[in-house]
Amino acid sequence: MSKLDNKNAQPDSSCLIEKLSQFIDLSGVDKDLLATLEKSSQQFDRHEQVWGVDTQLENMYVVKQGWLITYTILQDGRRQVLELHYPGDVIGSSDIPFRHATSNLMAVEPCVLCPFPKSAIDVIFRESPRLTALIFTLAMIDKSINLDRIRILGRMSARERLAHILLEIHSRLSLTGGVSENQYRLPLSQFDLGDAVGLTNVSVSNGLTHLEEDGLISRSKGMVELKNIDRLTKLSDYINRYHEVDISWFPDAST
Amino acid sequence: MSKLDNKNAQPDSSCLIEKLSQFIDLSGVDKDLLATLEKSSQQFDRHEQVWGVDTQLENMYVVKQGWLITYTILQDGRRQVLELHYPGDVIGSSDIPFRHATSNLMAVEPCVLCPFPKSAIDVIFRESPRLTALIFTLAMIDKSINLDRIRILGRMSARERLAHILLEIHSRLSLTGGVSENQYRLPLSQFDLGDAVGLTNVSVSNGLTHLEEDGLISRSKGMVELKNIDRLTKLSDYINRYHEVDISWFPDAST
DNA sequence: CGGTAAGTTGATCGAGTTCAAACTTTGTGG
DNA sequence: CCACAAAGTTTGAACTCGATCAACTTACCG
């Protein structure tokens, strides 16, 4: 699908190791295992598709740089954005059980991704219980965010949905240092944002303006600042899933 | 939370083994492993809560009998149903990474559940790559259904949502023999159904009546019949995720 | 500087909600 | 086995939030 194999870069000191080490200590064995799995990184242009529905997936990706979205298109051409992906994410584990991709993956800005073969998951399951637990946990955190999305789509007003997704992005970016002073760069258009929370771009514009007038947020030059996290949190009934993660049960590192 | 420990039943020939064997061949070792994990079954009354948000989860459950739902309540008391659970389901894997449950689990009719300790997952990860792959796959299938739900909530009309969820239930029940002649028992009220697809009970009533008038479904005595699956599928752009599952990559059974 | 993509603002419209009442089904105890 | 209560479903009328359509403004990039 992607014709960018020529854009390969340096055989960089494993993306996967770097990212997964953020969460747990990796043993030498685990690091060696990961190192053998990773290919060299690839670049993708803004709006370039990484894979599409019905692509036979060969690779999963670690995001080294840039934001991406997974989305689906309805018969009438309307779009629903399903998930947002940020630097540090592992993309593709939810499609592992399926013959084909279940959604489209697109870069919303220039990105650098580190591919590793889908078949790696089998190796990890066999060789490292600890990495298995980590991969599983990351997938389940994503799943809990999916469920939160269902909750806001099913029952919340436009303003509440917007407040919620701004907080969700804030929480995720905080993990990898993408936030300072409650301010972060938001490379999504209002179309993107609307497609993520089931609104039109017009409602997004109105809603954000409204939130800004109420002093809950402020915007300038592609940056967003959450000026009153407490009120935003109450307004949208937001829960930071990352704060509740428990990895104490992980199998010990195999030295 | 549940005070039903007195309702324990026979130390039945493992629920877990029975259910997981539906999907793959289990080795003797794997069966022994599962057998040690399982506790005796428990009964739950209609509308009884199995766990609530902020319950410290000790157990996961295999559903032996009856339907359940996971749901959340908003500040204003409105409810969003997140997932439906049927006989044969494994419930609770998505809450493994969290200190507390992320949603409420309730029986919509009298149920029989087979609990096994949450800590079992750690044992499985360490002892059996093949069972690990299975648990992971089941969770990812659920996740893909979550994403489909996001898609219909974000962008679809009332009729389309109803058609979609009726097909989703049909697909799932077909796996475990709950469907004959495209007809199945639907123990959910119109409130439940509405809370699952982001509609009021009134819209559900109108929508179902409309689908029936158009000859797409028919209803009687708690049963639903899908009279025209092709048109329902086209109407709601439905994809049967179970048909796309690929388990060829699973690690070999450890004999 | 000109052209295109993105964001804002206002007017109108409609699908689904809300509220309310009637009707049907189910289950239970006399 | 019937009577009655409780739960669930249907139907109608009025309303509302966000969609749609369209004009306009701003930002960005070659």
CSV table of N, CA and C in Angstrom, one decimal, chain A residues 34-158:
chain,number,residue,atom,x,y,z
A,34,LEU,N,13.5,-8.0,21.2
A,34,LEU,CA,12.9,-6.8,20.5
A,34,LEU,C,13.8,-6.4,19.4
A,35,ALA,N,15.1,-6.3,19.7
A,35,ALA,CA,16.0,-5.8,18.7
A,35,ALA,C,15.9,-6.6,17.4
A,36,THR,N,15.7,-7.9,17.5
A,36,THR,CA,15.7,-8.8,16.3
A,36,THR,C,14.4,-8.5,15.5
A,37,LEU,N,13.4,-8.0,16.2
A,37,LEU,CA,12.1,-7.9,15.5
A,37,LEU,C,12.0,-6.6,14.6
A,38,GLU,N,12.7,-5.6,15.0
A,38,GLU,CA,12.5,-4.3,14.4
A,38,GLU,C,13.1,-4.1,13.1
A,39,LYS,N,12.4,-3.5,12.2
A,39,LYS,CA,13.0,-3.1,10.9
A,39,LYS,C,13.4,-1.6,11.0
A,40,SER,N,14.0,-1.1,9.9
A,40,SER,CA,14.4,0.3,10.0
A,40,SER,C,13.2,1.2,9.8
A,41,SER,N,13.3,2.5,10.2
A,41,SER,CA,12.1,3.3,10.3
A,41,SER,C,11.7,3.8,8.9
A,42,GLN,N,10.4,4.2,8.8
A,42,GLN,CA,9.9,4.8,7.5
A,42,GLN,C,9.2,6.1,7.8
A,43,GLN,N,9.3,7.0,6.8
A,43,GLN,CA,8.6,8.3,6.9
A,43,GLN,C,7.3,8.2,6.1
A,44,PHE,N,6.3,9.0,6.6
A,44,PHE,CA,5.1,9.1,5.9
A,44,PHE,C,4.7,10.6,5.8
A,45,ASP,N,4.1,11.0,4.6
A,45,ASP,CA,3.8,12.4,4.4
A,45,ASP,C,2.4,12.7,5.1
A,46,ARG,N,2.1,13.9,5.3
A,46,ARG,CA,0.8,14.4,5.8
A,46,ARG,C,-0.2,13.8,4.9
A,47,HIS,N,-1.3,13.2,5.5
A,47,HIS,CA,-2.4,12.6,4.9
A,47,HIS,C,-2.1,11.4,4.1
A,48,GLU,N,-0.9,10.8,4.2
A,48,GLU,CA,-0.6,9.6,3.5
A,48,GLU,C,-1.2,8.4,4.3
A,49,GLN,N,-1.7,7.5,3.5
A,49,GLN,CA,-2.3,6.3,4.2
A,49,GLN,C,-1.3,5.2,4.4
A,50,VAL,N,-1.2,4.7,5.7
A,50,VAL,CA,-0.3,3.7,6.0
A,50,VAL,C,-0.8,2.3,5.6
A,51,TRP,N,-2.1,2.1,6.0
A,51,TRP,CA,-2.8,0.9,5.5
A,51,TRP,C,-4.3,1.3,5.4
A,52,GLY,N,-5.0,0.5,4.6
A,52,GLY,CA,-6.4,0.7,4.4
A,52,GLY,C,-7.2,-0.5,4.8
A,53,VAL,N,-8.5,-0.4,4.9
A,53,VAL,CA,-9.3,-1.6,5.2
A,53,VAL,C,-9.0,-2.6,4.1
A,54,ASP,N,-8.9,-3.8,4.5
A,54,ASP,CA,-8.7,-4.9,3.6
A,54,ASP,C,-7.2,-5.0,3.1
A,55,THR,N,-6.3,-4.2,3.6
A,55,THR,CA,-4.9,-4.4,3.5
A,55,THR,C,-4.6,-5.7,4.3
A,56,GLN,N,-3.8,-6.6,3.7
A,56,GLN,CA,-3.3,-7.7,4.5
A,56,GLN,C,-2.2,-7.2,5.3
A,57,LEU,N,-2.4,-7.2,6.6
A,57,LEU,CA,-1.3,-6.6,7.5
A,57,LEU,C,-0.1,-7.4,7.6
A,58,GLU,N,1.0,-6.9,7.3
A,58,GLU,CA,2.3,-7.6,7.6
A,58,GLU,C,3.0,-7.0,8.8
A,59,ASN,N,2.8,-5.7,9.0
A,59,ASN,CA,3.5,-5.0,10.0
A,59,ASN,C,2.6,-4.4,11.1
A,60,MET,N,3.2,-4.2,12.2
A,60,MET,CA,2.7,-3.3,13.2
A,60,MET,C,3.7,-2.1,13.3
A,61,TYR,N,3.3,-1.1,14.0
A,61,TYR,CA,4.2,0.1,14.0
A,61,TYR,C,4.3,0.7,15.4
A,62,VAL,N,5.5,1.2,15.6
A,62,VAL,CA,5.7,2.1,16.8
A,62,VAL,C,5.8,3.5,16.2
A,63,VAL,N,5.1,4.4,16.8
A,63,VAL,CA,5.1,5.8,16.3
A,63,VAL,C,6.4,6.5,16.9
A,64,LYS,N,7.2,6.9,16.1
A,64,LYS,CA,8.4,7.7,16.5
A,64,LYS,C,8.2,9.2,16.5
A,65,GLN,N,7.4,9.6,15.6
A,65,GLN,CA,7.1,11.0,15.4
A,65,GLN,C,5.8,11.3,14.7
A,66,GLY,N,5.1,12.2,15.1
A,66,GLY,CA,3.9,12.6,14.4
A,66,GLY,C,2.6,12.0,14.9
A,67,TRP,N,1.5,12.5,14.6
A,67,TRP,CA,0.2,12.0,15.0
A,67,TRP,C,-0.5,11.2,13.8
A,68,LEU,N,-1.2,10.2,14.1
A,68,LEU,CA,-2.0,9.5,13.1
A,68,LEU,C,-3.4,9.2,13.6
A,69,ILE,N,-4.3,8.9,12.7
A,69,ILE,CA,-5.6,8.5,13.1
A,69,ILE,C,-6.0,7.2,12.4
A,70,THR,N,-6.8,6.4,13.1
A,70,THR,CA,-7.5,5.3,12.4
A,70,THR,C,-9.0,5.7,12.2
A,71,TYR,N,-9.5,5.4,11.1
A,71,TYR,CA,-10.9,5.8,10.7
A,71,TYR,C,-11.6,4.9,9.8
A,72,THR,N,-12.9,5.0,9.7
A,72,THR,CA,-13.6,4.3,8.7
A,72,THR,C,-14.5,5.2,7.9
A,73,ILE,N,-14.8,4.8,6.7
A,73,ILE,CA,-15.7,5.6,5.8
A,73,ILE,C,-17.0,4.9,5.7
A,74,LEU,N,-18.1,5.6,5.8
A,74,LEU,CA,-19.5,5.0,5.6
A,74,LEU,C,-19.8,5.0,4.1
A,75,GLN,N,-20.9,4.3,3.8
A,75,GLN,CA,-21.3,4.2,2.4
A,75,GLN,C,-21.5,5.6,1.7
A,76,ASP,N,-22.1,6.5,2.5
A,76,ASP,CA,-22.3,7.9,2.0
A,76,ASP,C,-21.1,8.8,2.0
A,77,GLY,N,-20.0,8.2,2.4
A,77,GLY,CA,-18.7,9.0,2.3
A,77,GLY,C,-18.4,9.7,3.6
A,78,ARG,N,-19.3,9.6,4.6
A,78,ARG,CA,-18.9,10.3,5.9
A,78,ARG,C,-17.9,9.4,6.6
A,79,ARG,N,-17.2,10.1,7.5
A,79,ARG,CA,-16.0,9.5,8.1
A,79,ARG,C,-16.2,9.4,9.6
A,80,GLN,N,-15.7,8.3,10.2
A,80,GLN,CA,-15.7,8.3,11.7
A,80,GLN,C,-14.3,8.0,12.1
A,81,VAL,N,-13.7,8.9,12.8
A,81,VAL,CA,-12.3,8.6,13.4
A,81,VAL,C,-12.5,7.8,14.6
A,82,LEU,N,-11.8,6.7,14.6
A,82,LEU,CA,-11.9,5.7,15.7
A,82,LEU,C,-10.9,5.9,16.8
A,83,GLU,N,-9.6,6.1,16.4
A,83,GLU,CA,-8.6,6.2,17.4
A,83,GLU,C,-7.6,7.3,17.0
A,84,LEU,N,-7.0,7.9,18.0
A,84,LEU,CA,-5.9,8.8,17.7
A,84,LEU,C,-4.6,8.2,18.1
A,85,HIS,N,-3.5,8.4,17.4
A,85,HIS,CA,-2.2,7.8,17.7
A,85,HIS,C,-1.1,8.8,17.8
A,86,TYR,N,-0.3,8.7,18.9
A,86,TYR,CA,0.7,9.7,19.2
A,86,TYR,C,2.0,9.1,19.2
A,87,PRO,N,3.1,9.9,19.2
A,87,PRO,CA,4.4,9.4,19.4
A,87,PRO,C,4.5,8.5,20.6
A,88,GLY,N,5.1,7.3,20.4
A,88,GLY,CA,5.2,6.3,21.5
A,88,GLY,C,4.1,5.2,21.5
A,89,ASP,N,3.1,5.4,20.6
A,89,ASP,CA,2.1,4.4,20.5
A,89,ASP,C,2.5,3.2,19.8
A,90,VAL,N,2.0,2.0,20.1
A,90,VAL,CA,2.2,0.8,19.3
A,90,VAL,C,0.8,0.6,18.6
A,91,ILE,N,0.9,0.6,17.2
A,91,ILE,CA,-0.3,0.6,16.4
A,91,ILE,C,-0.4,-0.8,15.7
A,92,GLY,N,-1.6,-1.4,15.8
A,92,GLY,CA,-1.9,-2.5,15.0
A,92,GLY,C,-2.2,-3.8,15.8
A,93,SER,N,-2.0,-3.7,17.1
A,93,SER,CA,-2.3,-5.0,17.9
A,93,SER,C,-3.7,-5.4,17.8
A,94,SER,N,-4.7,-4.5,17.6
A,94,SER,CA,-6.1,-4.9,17.6
A,94,SER,C,-6.4,-5.6,16.3
A,95,ASP,N,-5.6,-5.5,15.3
A,95,ASP,CA,-5.9,-6.1,14.0
A,95,ASP,C,-5.2,-7.5,13.9
A,96,ILE,N,-4.4,-7.9,14.9
A,96,ILE,CA,-3.7,-9.1,14.9
A,96,ILE,C,-4.6,-10.3,14.6
A,97,PRO,N,-5.8,-10.4,15.3
A,97,PRO,CA,-6.6,-11.6,15.1
A,97,PRO,C,-7.3,-11.7,13.7
A,98,PHE,N,-7.1,-10.6,12.9
A,98,PHE,CA,-7.9,-10.6,11.7
A,98,PHE,C,-7.1,-10.7,10.4
A,99,ARG,N,-7.7,-11.3,9.4
A,99,ARG,CA,-7.0,-11.5,8.1
A,99,ARG,C,-6.7,-10.2,7.5
A,100,HIS,N,-7.6,-9.2,7.6
A,100,HIS,CA,-7.4,-7.9,7.0
A,100,HIS,C,-7.5,-6.8,8.1
A,101,ALA,N,-7.0,-5.7,7.7
A,101,ALA,CA,-7.1,-4.5,8.6
A,101,ALA,C,-8.6,-4.2,8.8
A,102,THR,N,-9.0,-3.7,9.9
A,102,THR,CA,-10.4,-3.4,10.2
A,102,THR,C,-10.7,-2.0,10.0
A,103,SER,N,-9.7,-1.2,9.8
A,103,SER,CA,-9.9,0.3,9.6
A,103,SER,C,-8.7,0.8,8.8
A,104,ASN,N,-8.8,2.1,8.5
A,104,ASN,CA,-7.7,2.8,7.8
A,104,ASN,C,-6.8,3.5,8.7
A,105,LEU,N,-5.5,3.6,8.4
A,105,LEU,CA,-4.6,4.3,9.2
A,105,LEU,C,-3.9,5.4,8.4
A,106,MET,N,-4.0,6.6,8.9
A,106,MET,CA,-3.5,7.8,8.1
A,106,MET,C,-2.7,8.7,8.9
A,107,ALA,N,-1.6,9.2,8.4
A,107,ALA,CA,-0.8,10.2,9.1
A,107,ALA,C,-1.6,11.6,9.0
A,108,VAL,N,-1.7,12.3,10.1
A,108,VAL,CA,-2.4,13.6,10.0
A,108,VAL,C,-1.3,14.7,9.8
A,109,GLU,N,-0.1,14.3,10.0
A,109,GLU,CA,1.1,15.2,9.7
A,109,GLU,C,2.2,14.3,9.4
A,110,PRO,N,3.3,14.9,8.9
A,110,PRO,CA,4.5,14.1,8.6
A,110,PRO,C,4.9,13.2,9.8
A,111,CYS,N,5.1,11.9,9.5
A,111,CYS,CA,5.3,10.9,10.6
A,111,CYS,C,6.6,10.1,10.4
A,112,VAL,N,7.1,9.6,11.4
A,112,VAL,CA,8.2,8.6,11.3
A,112,VAL,C,7.7,7.4,12.1
A,113,LEU,N,7.6,6.2,11.4
A,113,LEU,CA,7.1,5.0,12.1
A,113,LEU,C,8.2,3.9,12.0
A,114,CYS,N,8.2,3.1,13.1
A,114,CYS,CA,9.1,1.9,13.1
A,114,CYS,C,8.3,0.7,12.9
A,115,PRO,N,8.4,0.0,11.8
A,115,PRO,CA,7.6,-1.2,11.6
A,115,PRO,C,8.3,-2.4,12.2
A,116,PHE,N,7.5,-3.3,12.7
A,116,PHE,CA,8.0,-4.7,13.0
A,116,PHE,C,6.9,-5.7,12.6
A,117,PRO,N,7.3,-6.9,12.2
A,117,PRO,CA,6.4,-7.8,11.6
A,117,PRO,C,5.3,-8.3,12.6
A,118,LYS,N,4.1,-8.4,12.1
A,118,LYS,CA,3.0,-8.9,12.9
A,118,LYS,C,3.3,-10.2,13.5
A,119,SER,N,4.1,-11.0,12.8
A,119,SER,CA,4.4,-12.3,13.3
A,119,SER,C,5.3,-12.3,14.6
A,120,ALA,N,5.8,-11.1,14.9
A,120,ALA,CA,6.6,-10.9,16.1
A,120,ALA,C,5.8,-11.2,17.3
A,121,ILE,N,4.5,-11.0,17.2
A,121,ILE,CA,3.7,-11.2,18.4
A,121,ILE,C,3.7,-12.6,18.9
A,122,ASP,N,3.7,-13.5,18.0
A,122,ASP,CA,3.8,-15.0,18.3
A,122,ASP,C,5.1,-15.3,19.0
A,123,VAL,N,6.2,-14.7,18.6
A,123,VAL,CA,7.5,-14.9,19.2
A,123,VAL,C,7.4,-14.3,20.7
A,124,ILE,N,6.9,-13.1,20.8
A,124,ILE,CA,6.8,-12.5,22.1
A,124,ILE,C,6.0,-13.4,23.1
A,125,PHE,N,4.9,-13.9,22.6
A,125,PHE,CA,4.0,-14.7,23.4
A,125,PHE,C,4.8,-16.0,23.9
A,126,ARG,N,5.6,-16.5,23.0
A,126,ARG,CA,6.3,-17.7,23.4
A,126,ARG,C,7.5,-17.5,24.2
A,127,GLU,N,8.2,-16.3,24.0
A,127,GLU,CA,9.5,-16.1,24.6
A,127,GLU,C,9.4,-15.3,25.9
A,128,SER,N,8.5,-14.3,26.0
A,128,SER,CA,8.5,-13.4,27.1
A,128,SER,C,7.2,-13.0,27.7
A,129,PRO,N,6.9,-13.7,28.8
A,129,PRO,CA,5.6,-13.4,29.5
A,129,PRO,C,5.5,-12.0,29.9
A,130,ARG,N,6.6,-11.4,30.2
A,130,ARG,CA,6.6,-10.0,30.7
A,130,ARG,C,6.3,-9.0,29.6
A,131,LEU,N,6.9,-9.2,28.4
A,131,LEU,CA,6.5,-8.4,27.3
A,131,LEU,C,5.0,-8.6,26.8
A,132,THR,N,4.6,-9.9,27.0
A,132,THR,CA,3.3,-10.2,26.7
A,132,THR,C,2.3,-9.4,27.5
A,133,ALA,N,2.6,-9.4,28.8
A,133,ALA,CA,1.7,-8.6,29.7
A,133,ALA,C,1.7,-7.2,29.3
A,134,LEU,N,2.8,-6.7,28.9
A,134,LEU,CA,2.9,-5.3,28.5
A,134,LEU,C,2.1,-5.0,27.3
A,135,ILE,N,2.3,-5.8,26.3
A,135,ILE,CA,1.5,-5.6,25.0
A,135,ILE,C,0.0,-5.7,25.3
A,136,PHE,N,-0.3,-6.7,26.1
A,136,PHE,CA,-1.7,-6.9,26.5
A,136,PHE,C,-2.3,-5.7,27.2
A,137,THR,N,-1.5,-5.2,28.2
A,137,THR,CA,-2.0,-4.1,29.0
A,137,THR,C,-2.2,-2.8,28.1
A,138,LEU,N,-1.3,-2.6,27.2
A,138,LEU,CA,-1.4,-1.4,26.3
A,138,LEU,C,-2.7,-1.5,25.5
A,139,ALA,N,-2.9,-2.7,25.0
A,139,ALA,CA,-4.2,-2.9,24.2
A,139,ALA,C,-5.4,-2.7,25.1
A,140,MET,N,-5.4,-3.1,26.3
A,140,MET,CA,-6.6,-3.0,27.2
A,140,MET,C,-6.8,-1.5,27.6
A,141,ILE,N,-5.7,-0.8,27.7
A,141,ILE,CA,-5.9,0.6,28.0
A,141,ILE,C,-6.6,1.3,26.8
A,142,ASP,N,-6.1,1.0,25.6
A,142,ASP,CA,-6.8,1.5,24.4
A,142,ASP,C,-8.2,1.1,24.4
A,143,LYS,N,-8.5,-0.1,24.8
A,143,LYS,CA,-9.9,-0.6,24.8
A,143,LYS,C,-10.7,0.2,25.8
A,144,SER,N,-10.2,0.5,26.9
A,144,SER,CA,-10.9,1.3,27.9
A,144,SER,C,-11.2,2.7,27.4
A,145,ILE,N,-10.3,3.2,26.6
A,145,ILE,CA,-10.5,4.5,25.9
A,145,ILE,C,-11.6,4.4,24.9
A,146,ASN,N,-11.6,3.3,24.1
A,146,ASN,CA,-12.7,3.1,23.2
A,146,ASN,C,-14.1,3.1,23.9
A,147,LEU,N,-14.1,2.4,25.1
A,147,LEU,CA,-15.4,2.4,25.8
A,147,LEU,C,-15.8,3.8,26.3
A,148,ASP,N,-14.8,4.6,26.7
A,148,ASP,CA,-15.1,5.9,27.1
A,148,ASP,C,-15.7,6.7,26.0
A,149,ARG,N,-15.1,6.4,24.8
A,149,ARG,CA,-15.6,7.1,23.6
A,149,ARG,C,-17.1,6.7,23.3
A,150,ILE,N,-17.4,5.5,23.5
A,150,ILE,CA,-18.8,5.0,23.3
A,150,ILE,C,-19.7,5.7,24.2
A,151,ARG,N,-19.2,5.9,25.4
A,151,ARG,CA,-20.0,6.6,26.5
A,151,ARG,C,-20.3,8.0,26.1
A,152,ILE,N,-19.3,8.7,25.6
A,152,ILE,CA,-19.6,10.1,25.3
A,152,ILE,C,-20.4,10.3,24.0
A,153,LEU,N,-20.2,9.4,23.0
A,153,LEU,CA,-20.9,9.4,21.8
A,153,LEU,C,-22.4,9.1,22.0
A,154,GLY,N,-22.6,8.1,22.9
A,154,GLY,CA,-24.0,7.7,23.1
A,154,GLY,C,-24.8,8.7,23.9
A,155,ARG,N,-24.2,9.4,24.8
A,155,ARG,CA,-25.0,10.1,25.8
A,155,ARG,C,-24.7,11.6,26.0
A,156,MET,N,-23.6,12.1,25.4
A,156,MET,CA,-23.2,13.4,25.8
A,156,MET,C,-23.4,14.5,24.7
A,157,SER,N,-23.6,15.8,25.2
A,157,SER,CA,-23.8,16.9,24.3
A,157,SER,C,-22.5,17.3,23.6
A,158,ALA,N,-22.6,18.2,22.7
A,158,ALA,CA,-21.4,18.6,21.9
A,158,ALA,C,-20.3,19.1,22.8
